[in-house]
Amino acid sequence: MQQGRRKVFVAGHRGMVGSAIVRNLSSSSDVELLVRDRARLDLRDQSAVNAFFAENQIDEVYLAAAKVGGIVANRDYPADFIAENLAIQTNVILAAHITGVDKLLFIASSAIYPKQASQPISEMALLTASLDPMHEPYALAKLAGLVLCRSLRQQDGRDFRCVVPTNLYGPGDNFHEMNSHVIPGLIRRFWEAKSNEADTVVIWGTGSAKREFMHVDDLAAACTYILNLSQSKFCDVVDERHMHLNIGTGMDHEIREIALRIAAISKFQGRLEFDAKKPDGVPRKLLDSARLRQLGWEPKIPIDTGLNRLYDWFVAQNARARK
């Protein structure tokens, strides 16, 4: 590692997760942040990534770059999800390995776990049964990245660590009316209904599916905490086959409950209509984050606080866009 400040590359710094990690690291006096947008560095381009790593003496990498989307996006663009994510992950991880990067944190996804995994889902559930077919291409790409990091640890002693976050929300999320995840999609619908004085908001699915949600700033705090752990402390809670850590809140909520909370935040007074023709996905998904808690980390942002913050952020973004 270089003397003085650590040179830290955040891949995907403009995304929701990457930008949260940048916010978290920006307050560290011993960190020199290194970021590149797609116009300057296309992470799908192997030669460009190799040249970038060769030109910069990088100490640490947070690999947050990914192509992500909700149920509809995963259904409609499966080839894009597997091909782009495989390219991004492989290029960055191998370039970090070749150039001797000290530490790397790969951010995977809870989609890597079996569709029918026992709840809450522990790290031990990895590869024990079939994936959710709806997210299989994306999940297989994330699995490949996780196994590549694990293999480089085992074969070459690289300190490359992996985390599996629960469902995330926060500033920088995707609020597209068709391709968004649950919380940003609901925020957009309730805001539009309130703005247009509509009397009904339609919500996809039955509302009975349960999900765990974490604010992205909590995830960023967990990621920096984990990468800053000593090698021995990290290895105390992982094993040779399951060298990754779940990151979650330990609580889940029905989609109906989340919708009612956002309706209250937006002051929407109309009716909620649940469209059972739209997919619910798996009935429940809750991660077991006991290993991370053994290491002394806990989330700090309650769901109501996080939802209020995100709704206010979304409204402010729309107000700025209109000026």
Coordinates of N, CA, C and O in Angstrom, one line a residue, residues 9 53 59-63 89 92-97 101-107 145 149 152-153 158-162 227:
F9 N -10.6 3.2 -5.6 CA -11.4 3.3 -6.8 C -12.8 2.8 -6.5 O -12.9 1.6 -6.0
F53 N -6.1 0.4 -14.7 CA -5.5 -0.1 -13.5 C -4.0 -0.1 -13.6 O -3.3 0.2 -12.6
D59 N -5.0 1.2 -4.3 CA -4.9 0.4 -3.1 C -6.1 -0.5 -2.8 O -6.0 -1.6 -2.4
E60 N -7.3 0.1 -3.0 CA -8.5 -0.6 -2.7 C -9.6 -0.3 -3.8 O -9.6 0.8 -4.4
V61 N -10.5 -1.3 -4.0 CA -11.6 -1.2 -4.9 C -12.9 -1.5 -4.3 O -13.0 -2.6 -3.6
Y62 N -13.9 -0.7 -4.5 CA -15.3 -1.1 -4.2 C -16.0 -1.3 -5.5 O -16.1 -0.4 -6.3
L63 N -16.4 -2.5 -5.8 CA -17.0 -2.9 -7.1 C -18.5 -2.8 -6.9 O -19.2 -3.8 -6.6
Q89 N -17.7 -7.2 -14.0 CA -17.1 -7.9 -12.9 C -15.8 -8.5 -13.2 O -14.8 -8.3 -12.5
V92 N -12.9 -5.9 -13.9 CA -12.4 -5.2 -12.8 C -11.7 -6.1 -11.8 O -10.6 -5.8 -11.3
I93 N -12.3 -7.2 -11.5 CA -11.6 -8.2 -10.5 C -10.3 -8.6 -11.0 O -9.3 -8.7 -10.3
L94 N -10.2 -9.1 -12.3 CA -8.9 -9.6 -12.8 C -7.9 -8.5 -13.0 O -6.7 -8.7 -12.7
A95 N -8.3 -7.2 -13.4 CA -7.4 -6.1 -13.4 C -6.8 -5.8 -12.1 O -5.6 -5.5 -11.9
A96 N -7.7 -5.9 -11.0 CA -7.2 -5.6 -9.7 C -6.2 -6.7 -9.2 O -5.2 -6.4 -8.6
H97 N -6.5 -7.9 -9.6 CA -5.6 -9.1 -9.3 C -4.2 -8.9 -10.0 O -3.2 -9.0 -9.4
V101 N -3.8 -5.0 -6.5 CA -4.6 -4.2 -5.5 C -4.7 -4.9 -4.2 O -4.9 -6.1 -4.1
D102 N -4.5 -4.2 -3.1 CA -4.5 -4.7 -1.8 C -5.8 -5.3 -1.4 O -5.8 -6.5 -0.8
K103 N -6.9 -4.6 -1.5 CA -8.2 -5.0 -1.1 C -9.3 -4.7 -2.1 O -9.2 -3.6 -2.8
L104 N -10.2 -5.6 -2.3 CA -11.4 -5.4 -3.1 C -12.6 -5.9 -2.5 O -12.6 -6.9 -1.8
L105 N -13.7 -5.1 -2.6 CA -15.0 -5.5 -2.1 C -16.0 -5.6 -3.2 O -16.3 -4.6 -3.9
F106 N -16.5 -6.8 -3.5 CA -17.4 -7.1 -4.5 C -18.8 -7.1 -3.9 O -19.1 -7.8 -3.0
I107 N -19.7 -6.3 -4.5 CA -21.1 -6.2 -4.0 C -22.0 -7.1 -4.8 O -22.2 -6.7 -6.0
G145 N -19.1 -13.6 -10.1 CA -18.2 -12.6 -9.5 C -17.8 -13.0 -8.1 O -16.7 -12.9 -7.7
C149 N -13.9 -14.0 -6.9 CA -13.2 -13.4 -5.7 C -12.8 -14.5 -4.8 O -11.6 -14.5 -4.3
L152 N -9.8 -16.4 -6.2 CA -8.5 -15.7 -6.1 C -8.0 -15.6 -4.7 O -6.8 -15.6 -4.5
R153 N -8.9 -15.6 -3.7 CA -8.4 -15.7 -2.3 C -7.8 -17.0 -2.0 O -6.7 -17.1 -1.4
R158 N -5.4 -13.4 -2.5 CA -5.9 -12.0 -2.6 C -6.9 -11.7 -1.5 O -7.8 -12.5 -1.2
D159 N -6.9 -10.5 -1.0 CA -7.8 -10.1 0.0 C -9.0 -9.4 -0.7 O -9.2 -8.2 -0.6
F160 N -9.8 -10.3 -1.4 CA -10.9 -9.8 -2.1 C -12.2 -10.4 -1.4 O -12.3 -11.6 -1.2
R161 N -13.0 -9.4 -0.9 CA -14.1 -9.8 0.0 C -15.5 -9.6 -0.8 O -15.5 -8.7 -1.7
C162 N -16.5 -10.3 -0.4 CA -17.8 -10.2 -1.0 C -18.9 -10.0 0.0 O -18.8 -10.5 1.1
L227 N -14.6 -3.7 4.7 CA -13.3 -3.7 4.0 C -12.1 -3.2 5.0 O -11.0 -3.6 4.8

